[in-house]
PDB file of C-alpha atoms in Angstrom:
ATOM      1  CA  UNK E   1     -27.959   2.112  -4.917  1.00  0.00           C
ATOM      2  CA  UNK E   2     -25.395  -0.617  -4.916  1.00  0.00           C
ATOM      3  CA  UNK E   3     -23.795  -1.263  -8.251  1.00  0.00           C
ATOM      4  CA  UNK E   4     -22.568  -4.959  -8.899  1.00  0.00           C
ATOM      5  CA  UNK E   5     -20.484  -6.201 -11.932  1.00  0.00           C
ATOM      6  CA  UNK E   6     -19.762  -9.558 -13.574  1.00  0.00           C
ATOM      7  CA  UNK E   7     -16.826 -10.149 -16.236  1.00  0.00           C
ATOM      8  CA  UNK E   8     -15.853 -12.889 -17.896  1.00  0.00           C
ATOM      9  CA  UNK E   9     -11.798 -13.048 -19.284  1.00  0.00           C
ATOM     10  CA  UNK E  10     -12.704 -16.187 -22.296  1.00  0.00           C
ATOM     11  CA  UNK E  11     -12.134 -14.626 -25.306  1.00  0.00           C
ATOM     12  CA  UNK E  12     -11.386 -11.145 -24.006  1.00  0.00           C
ATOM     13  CA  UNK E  13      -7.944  -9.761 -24.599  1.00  0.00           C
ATOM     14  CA  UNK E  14      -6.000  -8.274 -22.337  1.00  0.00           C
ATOM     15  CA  UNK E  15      -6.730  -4.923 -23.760  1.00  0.00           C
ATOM     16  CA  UNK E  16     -10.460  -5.517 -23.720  1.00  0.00           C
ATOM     17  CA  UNK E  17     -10.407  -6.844 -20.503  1.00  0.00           C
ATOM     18  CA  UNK E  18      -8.488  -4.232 -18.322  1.00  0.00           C
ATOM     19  CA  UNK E  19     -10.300  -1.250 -20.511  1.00  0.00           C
ATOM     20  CA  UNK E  20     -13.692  -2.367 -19.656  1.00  0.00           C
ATOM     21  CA  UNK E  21     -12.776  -2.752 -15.611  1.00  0.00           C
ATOM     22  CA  UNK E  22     -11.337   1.034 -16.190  1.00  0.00           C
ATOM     23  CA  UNK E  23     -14.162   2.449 -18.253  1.00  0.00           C
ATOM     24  CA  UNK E  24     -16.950   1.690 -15.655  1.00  0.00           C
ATOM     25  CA  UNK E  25     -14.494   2.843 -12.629  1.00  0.00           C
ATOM     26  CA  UNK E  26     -14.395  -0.872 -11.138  1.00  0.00           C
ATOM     27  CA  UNK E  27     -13.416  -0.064  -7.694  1.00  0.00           C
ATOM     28  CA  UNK E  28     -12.337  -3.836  -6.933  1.00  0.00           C
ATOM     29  CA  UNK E  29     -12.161  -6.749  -8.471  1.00  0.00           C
ATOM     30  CA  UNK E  30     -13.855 -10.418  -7.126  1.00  0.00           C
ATOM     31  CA  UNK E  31     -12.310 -13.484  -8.336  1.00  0.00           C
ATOM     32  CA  UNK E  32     -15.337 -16.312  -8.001  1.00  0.00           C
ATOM     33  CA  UNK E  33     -13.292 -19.106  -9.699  1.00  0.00           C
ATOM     34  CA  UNK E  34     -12.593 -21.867  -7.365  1.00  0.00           C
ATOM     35  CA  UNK E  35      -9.137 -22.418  -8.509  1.00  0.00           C
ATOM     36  CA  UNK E  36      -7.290 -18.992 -10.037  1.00  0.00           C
ATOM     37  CA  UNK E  37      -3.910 -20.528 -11.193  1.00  0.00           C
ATOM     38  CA  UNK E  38      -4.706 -22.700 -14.145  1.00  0.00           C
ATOM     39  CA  UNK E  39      -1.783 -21.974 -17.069  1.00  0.00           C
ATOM     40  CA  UNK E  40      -4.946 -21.621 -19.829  1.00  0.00           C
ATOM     41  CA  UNK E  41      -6.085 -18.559 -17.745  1.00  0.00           C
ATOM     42  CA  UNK E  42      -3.297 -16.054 -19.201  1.00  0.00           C
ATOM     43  CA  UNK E  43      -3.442 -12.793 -17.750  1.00  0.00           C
ATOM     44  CA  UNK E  44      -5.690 -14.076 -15.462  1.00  0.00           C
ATOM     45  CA  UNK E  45      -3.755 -16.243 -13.788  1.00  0.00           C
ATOM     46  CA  UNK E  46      -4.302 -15.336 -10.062  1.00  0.00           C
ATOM     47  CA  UNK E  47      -1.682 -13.115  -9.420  1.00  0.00           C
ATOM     48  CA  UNK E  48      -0.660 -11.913 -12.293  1.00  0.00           C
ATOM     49  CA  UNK E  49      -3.837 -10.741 -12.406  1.00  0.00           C
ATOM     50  CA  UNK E  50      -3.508  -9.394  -8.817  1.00  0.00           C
ATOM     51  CA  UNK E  51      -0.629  -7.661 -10.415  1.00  0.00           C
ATOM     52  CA  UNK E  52      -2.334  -6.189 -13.592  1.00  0.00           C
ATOM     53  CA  UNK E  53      -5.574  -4.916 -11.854  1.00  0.00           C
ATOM     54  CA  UNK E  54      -3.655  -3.377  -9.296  1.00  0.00           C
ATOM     55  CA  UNK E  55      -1.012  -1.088 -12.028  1.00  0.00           C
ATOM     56  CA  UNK E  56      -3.448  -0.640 -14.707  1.00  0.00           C
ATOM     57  CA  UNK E  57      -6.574  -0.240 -12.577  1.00  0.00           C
ATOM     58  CA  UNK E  58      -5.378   0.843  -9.425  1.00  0.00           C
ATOM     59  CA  UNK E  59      -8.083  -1.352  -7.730  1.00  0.00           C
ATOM     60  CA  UNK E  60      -7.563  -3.725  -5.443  1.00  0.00           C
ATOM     61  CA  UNK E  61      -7.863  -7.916  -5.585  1.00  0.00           C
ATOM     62  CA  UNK E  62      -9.835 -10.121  -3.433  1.00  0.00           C
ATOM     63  CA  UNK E  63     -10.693 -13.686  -4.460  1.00  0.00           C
ATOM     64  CA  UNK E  64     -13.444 -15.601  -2.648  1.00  0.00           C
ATOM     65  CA  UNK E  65     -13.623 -19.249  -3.008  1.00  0.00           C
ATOM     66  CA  UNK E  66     -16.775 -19.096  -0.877  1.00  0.00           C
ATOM     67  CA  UNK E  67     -18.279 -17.713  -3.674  1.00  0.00           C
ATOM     68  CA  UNK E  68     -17.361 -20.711  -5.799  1.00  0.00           C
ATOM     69  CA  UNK E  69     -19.538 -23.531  -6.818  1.00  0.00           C
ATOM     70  CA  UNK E  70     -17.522 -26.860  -5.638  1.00  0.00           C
ATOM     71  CA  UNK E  71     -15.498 -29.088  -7.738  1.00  0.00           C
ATOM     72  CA  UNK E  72     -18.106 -31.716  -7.538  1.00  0.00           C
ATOM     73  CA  UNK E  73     -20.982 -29.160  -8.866  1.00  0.00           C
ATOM     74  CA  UNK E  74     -19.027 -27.966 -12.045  1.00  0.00           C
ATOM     75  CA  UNK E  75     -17.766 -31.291 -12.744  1.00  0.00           C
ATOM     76  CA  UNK E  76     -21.346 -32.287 -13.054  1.00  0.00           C
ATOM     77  CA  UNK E  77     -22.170 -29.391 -15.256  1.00  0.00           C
ATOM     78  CA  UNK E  78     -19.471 -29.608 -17.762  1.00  0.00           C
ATOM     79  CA  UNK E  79     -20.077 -33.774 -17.816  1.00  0.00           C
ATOM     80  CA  UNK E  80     -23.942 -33.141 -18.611  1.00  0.00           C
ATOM     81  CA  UNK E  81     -24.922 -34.747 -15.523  1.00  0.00           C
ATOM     82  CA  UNK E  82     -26.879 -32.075 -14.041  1.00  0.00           C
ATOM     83  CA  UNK E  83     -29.167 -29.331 -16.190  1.00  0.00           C
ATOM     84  CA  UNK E  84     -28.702 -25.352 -15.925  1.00  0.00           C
ATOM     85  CA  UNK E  85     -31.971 -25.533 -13.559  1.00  0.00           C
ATOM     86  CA  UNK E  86     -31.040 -28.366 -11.496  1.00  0.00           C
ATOM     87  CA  UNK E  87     -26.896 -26.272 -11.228  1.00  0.00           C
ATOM     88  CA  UNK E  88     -28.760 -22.955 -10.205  1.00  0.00           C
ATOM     89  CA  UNK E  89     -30.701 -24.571  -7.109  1.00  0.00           C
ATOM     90  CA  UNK E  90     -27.641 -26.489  -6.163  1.00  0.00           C
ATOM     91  CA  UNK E  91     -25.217 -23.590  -6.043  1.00  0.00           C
ATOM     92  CA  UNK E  92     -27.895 -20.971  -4.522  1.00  0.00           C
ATOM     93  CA  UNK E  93     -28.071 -23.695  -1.676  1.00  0.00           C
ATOM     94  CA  UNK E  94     -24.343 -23.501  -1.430  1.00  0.00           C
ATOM     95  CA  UNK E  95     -24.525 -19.412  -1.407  1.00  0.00           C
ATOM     96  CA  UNK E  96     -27.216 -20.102   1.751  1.00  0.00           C
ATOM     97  CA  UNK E  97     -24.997 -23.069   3.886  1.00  0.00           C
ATOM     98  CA  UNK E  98     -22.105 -20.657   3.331  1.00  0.00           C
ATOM     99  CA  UNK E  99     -23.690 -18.054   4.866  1.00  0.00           C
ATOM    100  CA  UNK E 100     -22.721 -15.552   2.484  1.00  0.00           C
ATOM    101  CA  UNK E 101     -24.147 -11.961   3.060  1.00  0.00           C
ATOM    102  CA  UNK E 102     -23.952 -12.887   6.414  1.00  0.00           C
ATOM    103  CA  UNK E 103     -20.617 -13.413   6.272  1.00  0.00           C
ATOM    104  CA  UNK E 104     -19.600 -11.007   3.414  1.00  0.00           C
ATOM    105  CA  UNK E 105     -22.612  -8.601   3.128  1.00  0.00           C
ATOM    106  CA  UNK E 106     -23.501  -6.782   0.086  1.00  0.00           C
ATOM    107  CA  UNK E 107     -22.075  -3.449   1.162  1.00  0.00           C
ATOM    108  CA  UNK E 108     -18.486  -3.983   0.359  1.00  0.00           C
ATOM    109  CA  UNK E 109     -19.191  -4.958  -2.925  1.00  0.00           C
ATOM    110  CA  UNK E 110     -20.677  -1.538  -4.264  1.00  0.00           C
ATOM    111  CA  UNK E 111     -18.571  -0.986  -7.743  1.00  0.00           C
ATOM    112  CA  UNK E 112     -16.918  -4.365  -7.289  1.00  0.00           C
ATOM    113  CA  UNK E 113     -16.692  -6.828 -10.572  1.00  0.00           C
ATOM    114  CA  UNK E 114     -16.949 -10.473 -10.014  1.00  0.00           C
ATOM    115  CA  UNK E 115     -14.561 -12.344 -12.359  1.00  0.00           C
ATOM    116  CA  UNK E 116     -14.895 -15.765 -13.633  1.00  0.00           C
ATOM    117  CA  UNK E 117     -13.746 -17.312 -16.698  1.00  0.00           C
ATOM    118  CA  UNK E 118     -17.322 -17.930 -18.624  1.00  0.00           C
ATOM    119  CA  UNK E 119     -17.519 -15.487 -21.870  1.00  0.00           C
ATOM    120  CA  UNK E 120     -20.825 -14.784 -21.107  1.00  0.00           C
ATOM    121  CA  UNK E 121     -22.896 -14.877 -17.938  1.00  0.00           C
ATOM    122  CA  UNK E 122     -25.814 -17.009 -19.195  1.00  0.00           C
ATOM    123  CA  UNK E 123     -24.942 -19.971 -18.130  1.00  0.00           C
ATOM    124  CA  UNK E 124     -21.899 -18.765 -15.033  1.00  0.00           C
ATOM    125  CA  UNK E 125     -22.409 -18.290 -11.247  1.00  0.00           C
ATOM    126  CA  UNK E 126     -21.013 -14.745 -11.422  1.00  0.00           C
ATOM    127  CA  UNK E 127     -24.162 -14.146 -12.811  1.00  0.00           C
ATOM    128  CA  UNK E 128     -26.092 -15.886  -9.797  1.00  0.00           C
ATOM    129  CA  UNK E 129     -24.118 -14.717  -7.707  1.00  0.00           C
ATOM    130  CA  UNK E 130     -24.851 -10.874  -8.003  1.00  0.00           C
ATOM    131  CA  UNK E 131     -28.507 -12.421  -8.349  1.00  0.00           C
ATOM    132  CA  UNK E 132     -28.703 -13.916  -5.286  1.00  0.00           C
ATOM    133  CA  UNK E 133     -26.684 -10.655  -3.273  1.00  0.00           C
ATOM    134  CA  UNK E 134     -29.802  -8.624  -5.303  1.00  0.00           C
ATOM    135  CA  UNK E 135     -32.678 -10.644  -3.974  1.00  0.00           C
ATOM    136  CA  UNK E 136     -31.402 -11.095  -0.704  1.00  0.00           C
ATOM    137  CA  UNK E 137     -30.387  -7.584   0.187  1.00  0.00           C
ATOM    138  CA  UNK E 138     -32.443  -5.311   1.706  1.00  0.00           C
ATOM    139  CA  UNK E 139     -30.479  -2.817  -0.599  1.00  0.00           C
ATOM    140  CA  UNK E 140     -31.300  -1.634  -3.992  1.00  0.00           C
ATOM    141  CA  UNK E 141     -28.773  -3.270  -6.369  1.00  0.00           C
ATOM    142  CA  UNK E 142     -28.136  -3.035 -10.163  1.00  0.00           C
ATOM    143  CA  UNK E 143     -26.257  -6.069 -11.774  1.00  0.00           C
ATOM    144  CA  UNK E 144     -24.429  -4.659 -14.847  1.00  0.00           C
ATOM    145  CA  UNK E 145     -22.703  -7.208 -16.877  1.00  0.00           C
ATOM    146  CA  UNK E 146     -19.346  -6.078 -18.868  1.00  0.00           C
ATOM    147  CA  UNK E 147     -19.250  -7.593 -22.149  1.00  0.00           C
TER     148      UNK E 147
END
């Protein structure tokens, strides 16, 4: 069985953060934002946190704008202008043109943690991500979220 992870760094210390990576023996973590080097990310600034996972962790850091919904998409999500439902058939298309699992499979990621900023993964494509990787795999995979 295939084990995938989400995480979200809002509202997470540092301390939090890094502890629950180590606790469930992460073995790599998957930054999903489409930019990583906003100044309101903190320690997650991309790398710095490249840095951090890598000394307190000792896992490695990979981030994968293909796994990002566009500019355009989120704009339209934080601006209202497109509903949860409408966002989840728009960036699922996006997974498909991109040719993910073709490109990336789901085999790499066994133990890996998606990252994105999003406290919770409701309403966060980390979330649909490891969704979509689940129901098109011909593997068994488990989605744990770390809260």
């Amino acid at each position: 069985m295939i084990t995938l992870f989400t995480i979200g760094f809002t509202k997470k210390s540092a301390e939090i953060f890094f502890g629950l990576l180590r606790k469930n023996n992460v073995k790599k973590l998957v930054d999903v934002r489409i930019s990583n080097s906003s100044q309101l990310a903190g320690f997650a600034k991309g790398k710095d946190l490249e840095f951090f996972v890598k000394e307190i962790c000792h896992v490695p850091y990979q981030h994968i704008t293909d796994f990002a919904p566009t500019k355009e998409l989120l704009d339209k999500w934080h601006k209202q202008e497109v509903t949860w439902e409408e966002y989840v058939v728009i960036y699922n298309s996006l997974l498909k043109e991109r040719g993910v699992l073709r490109k990336y499979g789901v085999n790499q990621f066994d133990g890996a943690c998606f990252l994105c900023s999003e406290e919770t993964p409701d309403n966060c494509h980390r979330r649909l991500l490891a969704e979509f990787m689940k129901k098109h795999s011909a593997e068994d995979v488990r989605i744990v979220h770390l809260m």
